[in-house]
Short mmCIF file of C-alpha atoms in Angstrom, two decimals:
data_model
loop_
_atom_site.label_atom_id
_atom_site.label_comp_id
_atom_site.label_asym_id
_atom_site.label_seq_id
_atom_site.Cartn_x
_atom_site.Cartn_y
_atom_site.Cartn_z
CA UNK A 1 39.89 -9.48 99.98
CA UNK A 2 36.25 -11.45 99.32
CA UNK A 3 37.64 -11.77 95.46
CA UNK A 4 41.00 -13.10 96.52
CA UNK A 5 39.63 -14.86 98.91
CA UNK A 6 36.96 -16.20 96.32
CA UNK A 7 39.86 -17.19 94.58
CA UNK A 8 41.58 -18.98 96.98
CA UNK A 9 38.09 -20.76 97.56
CA UNK A 10 37.81 -22.17 94.48
CA UNK A 11 40.75 -24.26 95.09
CA UNK A 12 41.80 -23.67 91.41
CA UNK A 13 45.42 -23.64 90.81
CA UNK A 14 45.64 -22.22 87.11
CA UNK A 15 42.96 -19.28 88.40
CA UNK A 16 45.29 -18.69 90.83
CA UNK A 17 48.46 -18.75 88.83
CA UNK A 18 46.67 -16.68 85.84
CA UNK A 19 46.00 -14.56 88.22
CA UNK A 20 49.24 -13.55 89.08
CA UNK A 21 50.27 -13.38 85.69
CA UNK A 22 47.76 -11.06 84.36
CA UNK A 23 48.04 -8.73 87.74
CA UNK A 24 51.68 -8.54 87.08
CA UNK A 25 51.11 -7.68 83.37
CA UNK A 26 49.10 -4.92 84.17
CA UNK A 27 50.85 -3.35 86.75
CA UNK A 28 53.62 -3.01 83.82
CA UNK A 29 51.35 -1.94 81.55
CA UNK A 30 49.96 0.67 83.60
CA UNK A 31 53.98 1.01 84.05
CA UNK A 32 54.87 1.39 80.47
CA UNK A 33 51.92 3.71 79.70
CA UNK A 34 53.10 6.34 82.06
CA UNK A 35 49.75 5.91 84.40
CA UNK A 36 52.37 4.89 87.08
CA UNK A 37 54.95 6.85 88.28
CA UNK A 38 58.65 4.60 88.63
CA UNK A 39 58.96 5.74 92.30
CA UNK A 40 55.79 3.98 93.28
CA UNK A 41 56.27 0.32 91.28
CA UNK A 42 57.60 -1.47 93.43
CA UNK A 43 55.04 -0.78 96.34
CA UNK A 44 52.56 -1.79 93.35
CA UNK A 45 54.50 -5.38 93.27
CA UNK A 46 55.17 -5.40 97.02
CA UNK A 47 51.78 -4.97 98.43
CA UNK A 48 49.90 -7.34 96.66
CA UNK A 49 52.85 -9.75 97.30
CA UNK A 50 52.06 -9.47 100.93
CA UNK A 51 47.95 -9.26 100.67
CA UNK A 52 48.15 -12.21 98.56
CA UNK A 53 50.65 -14.06 100.87
CA UNK A 54 48.07 -13.02 103.84
CA UNK A 55 45.11 -14.84 102.13
CA UNK A 56 47.17 -17.85 101.25
CA UNK A 57 47.43 -17.86 104.86
CA UNK A 58 44.10 -17.68 105.58
CA UNK A 59 42.09 -19.20 103.10
CA UNK A 60 44.25 -21.09 100.92
CA UNK A 61 45.50 -23.97 103.12
CA UNK A 62 43.79 -26.37 100.57
CA UNK A 63 44.96 -24.81 97.47
CA UNK A 64 48.36 -24.34 98.41
CA UNK A 65 47.89 -28.26 99.40
CA UNK A 66 46.82 -29.02 95.75
CA UNK A 67 50.16 -27.94 94.34
CA UNK A 68 51.71 -30.86 96.01
CA UNK A 69 49.87 -33.03 94.04
CA UNK A 70 50.27 -31.73 90.77
CA UNK A 71 51.94 -34.44 88.88
CA UNK A 72 49.74 -37.48 90.82
CA UNK A 73 46.49 -36.10 89.37
CA UNK A 74 48.60 -33.87 86.22
CA UNK A 75 48.46 -38.37 85.03
CA UNK A 76 44.76 -37.97 83.61
CA UNK A 77 45.12 -33.98 82.38
CA UNK A 78 48.10 -35.22 80.18
CA UNK A 79 46.35 -38.22 79.16
CA UNK A 80 43.82 -36.34 77.56
CA UNK A 81 45.65 -33.70 76.05
CA UNK A 82 47.78 -36.76 73.94
CA UNK A 83 44.13 -38.05 72.94
CA UNK A 84 43.15 -34.55 72.34
CA UNK A 85 46.35 -34.38 70.20
CA UNK A 86 45.51 -37.75 67.93
CA UNK A 87 42.51 -36.52 67.67
CA UNK A 88 43.33 -33.15 65.46
CA UNK A 89 45.90 -35.40 63.78
CA UNK A 90 43.47 -37.46 62.19
CA UNK A 91 41.26 -34.16 60.65
CA UNK A 92 44.19 -31.30 61.49
CA UNK A 93 42.63 -29.56 58.14
CA UNK A 94 38.48 -29.73 58.87
CA UNK A 95 38.16 -30.22 62.18
CA UNK A 96 35.44 -32.09 63.94
CA UNK A 97 33.07 -28.88 64.22
CA UNK A 98 32.71 -26.39 66.11
CA UNK A 99 31.10 -27.16 69.45
CA UNK A 100 31.40 -31.12 68.93
CA UNK A 101 34.08 -31.60 70.98
CA UNK A 102 32.09 -34.20 73.71
CA UNK A 103 30.38 -36.33 71.50
CA UNK A 104 33.95 -36.92 69.07
CA UNK A 105 35.88 -37.34 71.88
CA UNK A 106 34.13 -40.62 72.78
CA UNK A 107 35.60 -42.31 69.93
CA UNK A 108 39.37 -41.45 71.52
CA UNK A 109 38.75 -41.73 75.55
CA UNK A 110 40.83 -45.15 76.15
CA UNK A 111 41.27 -46.92 79.58
CA UNK A 112 43.81 -44.55 80.68
CA UNK A 113 40.57 -42.25 81.65
CA UNK A 114 38.40 -43.11 83.93
CA UNK A 115 34.83 -44.87 82.28
CA UNK A 116 32.66 -42.62 84.96
CA UNK A 117 34.39 -39.13 83.60
CA UNK A 118 32.52 -37.43 80.56
CA UNK A 119 34.78 -34.91 79.21
CA UNK A 120 32.70 -32.07 77.75
CA UNK A 121 35.83 -29.83 77.37
CA UNK A 122 39.42 -30.29 76.86
CA UNK A 123 40.82 -28.19 79.30
CA UNK A 124 42.67 -26.18 76.82
CA UNK A 125 40.50 -24.05 75.11
CA UNK A 126 43.71 -24.01 71.95
CA UNK A 127 43.46 -27.51 71.94
CA UNK A 128 39.88 -27.67 71.39
CA UNK A 129 39.64 -24.94 69.06
CA UNK A 130 42.25 -27.16 66.78
CA UNK A 131 40.13 -30.11 67.27
CA UNK A 132 36.80 -28.28 66.70
CA UNK A 133 37.98 -26.09 63.99
CA UNK A 134 40.80 -27.92 62.54
CA UNK A 135 44.18 -26.05 62.40
CA UNK A 136 43.72 -23.13 60.11
CA UNK A 137 40.49 -21.93 61.45
CA UNK A 138 41.59 -22.13 65.05
CA UNK A 139 44.97 -20.31 63.53
CA UNK A 140 43.41 -17.35 62.39
CA UNK A 141 40.56 -16.93 65.07
CA UNK A 142 43.29 -17.01 68.07
CA UNK A 143 45.55 -14.66 65.22
CA UNK A 144 42.68 -11.87 65.30
CA UNK A 145 42.53 -12.02 69.31
CA UNK A 146 46.18 -11.58 69.44
CA UNK A 147 46.62 -8.90 66.60
CA UNK A 148 44.13 -7.14 68.98
CA UNK A 149 46.05 -7.68 71.94
CA UNK A 150 49.46 -6.08 70.25
CA UNK A 151 47.67 -3.38 69.13
CA UNK A 152 46.70 -2.67 73.07
CA UNK A 153 50.16 -3.03 73.89
CA UNK A 154 51.04 -0.94 71.48
CA UNK A 155 48.88 1.89 72.29
CA UNK A 156 50.20 2.41 75.68
CA UNK A 157 52.72 4.02 73.93
CA UNK A 158 50.68 5.88 71.53
CA UNK A 159 48.27 6.63 73.28
CA UNK A 160 48.95 10.48 75.77
CA UNK A 161 45.64 9.72 77.77
CA UNK A 162 43.12 6.76 79.65
CA UNK A 163 45.76 4.11 79.08
CA UNK A 164 43.77 2.36 81.56
CA UNK A 165 42.03 0.91 78.93
CA UNK A 166 44.40 -1.30 76.47
CA UNK A 167 46.03 -1.96 79.48
CA UNK A 168 43.06 -3.77 81.29
CA UNK A 169 42.02 -5.37 77.63
CA UNK A 170 45.65 -6.82 78.03
CA UNK A 171 45.62 -7.91 81.08
CA UNK A 172 42.66 -9.79 80.59
CA UNK A 173 43.94 -11.55 77.46
CA UNK A 174 47.46 -12.33 79.18
CA UNK A 175 44.22 -14.07 82.28
CA UNK A 176 42.09 -15.97 79.98
CA UNK A 177 45.31 -16.92 77.74
CA UNK A 178 47.52 -18.75 80.54
CA UNK A 179 43.90 -19.93 82.22
CA UNK A 180 42.54 -21.63 78.69
CA UNK A 181 46.24 -23.29 78.72
CA UNK A 182 44.61 -25.71 81.52
CA UNK A 183 40.59 -24.81 81.52
CA UNK A 184 37.91 -23.65 79.75
CA UNK A 185 36.78 -20.34 81.35
CA UNK A 186 37.19 -18.80 78.17
CA UNK A 187 34.62 -20.33 76.94
CA UNK A 188 31.81 -19.36 79.09
CA UNK A 189 29.49 -17.57 77.50
CA UNK A 190 29.06 -14.77 80.17
CA UNK A 191 33.74 -14.54 80.37
CA UNK A 192 33.43 -14.41 76.25
CA UNK A 193 31.44 -11.47 76.22
CA UNK A 194 32.98 -9.68 79.01
CA UNK A 195 36.12 -10.28 77.37
CA UNK A 196 35.06 -9.23 73.80
CA UNK A 197 33.86 -6.04 75.91
CA UNK A 198 36.76 -5.14 77.57
CA UNK A 199 39.01 -5.86 74.22
CA UNK A 200 36.67 -3.62 72.49
CA UNK A 201 37.55 -0.81 74.74
CA UNK A 202 40.88 -1.35 75.00
CA UNK A 203 41.64 -1.77 70.71
CA UNK A 204 39.15 1.38 70.68
CA UNK A 205 41.47 3.27 72.85
CA UNK A 206 44.60 2.23 71.30
CA UNK A 207 45.13 5.18 69.01
CA UNK A 208 46.17 8.70 69.37
CA UNK A 209 43.03 10.64 68.97
CA UNK A 210 44.69 13.49 68.69
CA UNK A 211 46.58 12.41 65.14
CA UNK A 212 42.45 11.12 64.09
CA UNK A 213 41.61 14.56 65.39
CA UNK A 214 43.70 16.91 63.14
CA UNK A 215 43.58 14.56 60.28
CA UNK A 216 39.47 14.98 60.48
CA UNK A 217 39.57 19.04 60.83
CA UNK A 218 42.03 18.72 57.92
CA UNK A 219 40.08 17.25 55.77
CA UNK A 220 36.94 19.07 57.08
CA UNK A 221 38.70 22.21 56.11
CA UNK A 222 39.47 20.97 52.52
CA UNK A 223 36.12 20.66 51.98
CA UNK A 224 35.49 23.69 53.59
CA UNK A 225 37.45 25.96 51.49
CA UNK A 226 36.71 23.66 48.19
CA UNK A 227 33.30 25.58 49.38
CA UNK A 228 33.81 28.23 49.85
CA UNK A 229 36.64 29.02 46.61
CA UNK A 230 35.01 31.26 44.25
CA UNK A 231 34.14 30.56 41.05
CA UNK A 232 34.72 32.09 38.08
CA UNK A 233 31.79 34.48 36.26
CA UNK A 234 30.75 33.00 32.57
CA UNK A 235 32.82 34.75 29.83
CA UNK A 236 29.17 35.55 28.48
CA UNK A 237 28.99 38.16 31.30
CA UNK A 238 32.20 39.66 31.08
CA UNK A 239 31.60 40.37 27.54
CA UNK A 240 28.13 42.33 28.39
#
């Protein structure tokens, strides 16, 4: 309840949308992994919905009000994205350098945006990576994360226990991926480190430990049998 209230009091529409998406993915992942039974899945969706509506009525009036001004407030964001895309088009292969968004964007900031605003982030993680690193390296970086998340998704079926770990990693990836489309939380060091930690745990627990154990035991047994295999005595000893 405290976390939900704090989320609404942040008045962040993107955070609310990404959190709802992440919770839905988490519940679905737990259902796929067999952690949740089919009979209780409906209640798992219904209870957070009722709880969320109650929080919105109590603490979410300002956040709900901001949804009414999406089109009006989105004009500056659309202009920002347009200028970032122009910058990407000017250096699509090399980018402007990691962390160079703020000084580089000054070259493209025009009268559509307020002169008093300083954009130190692109409010879009994927776009900023493309502008900083160039399209090839940004695509490789995001592809690496996507492969890890796909492995976590496959681990939900592959594992027979501890499916909660790949499920949480997958939901966290959705949370930051969706929020990254409209904001820059994934670029905060504390958030990035926590995501890397959860993703590493989820990836490590996405493989069938029984199969790895059998392969390891087979390798050990084969090595032991080779060591215990008797050797033939030398021919000179037999003749004597």
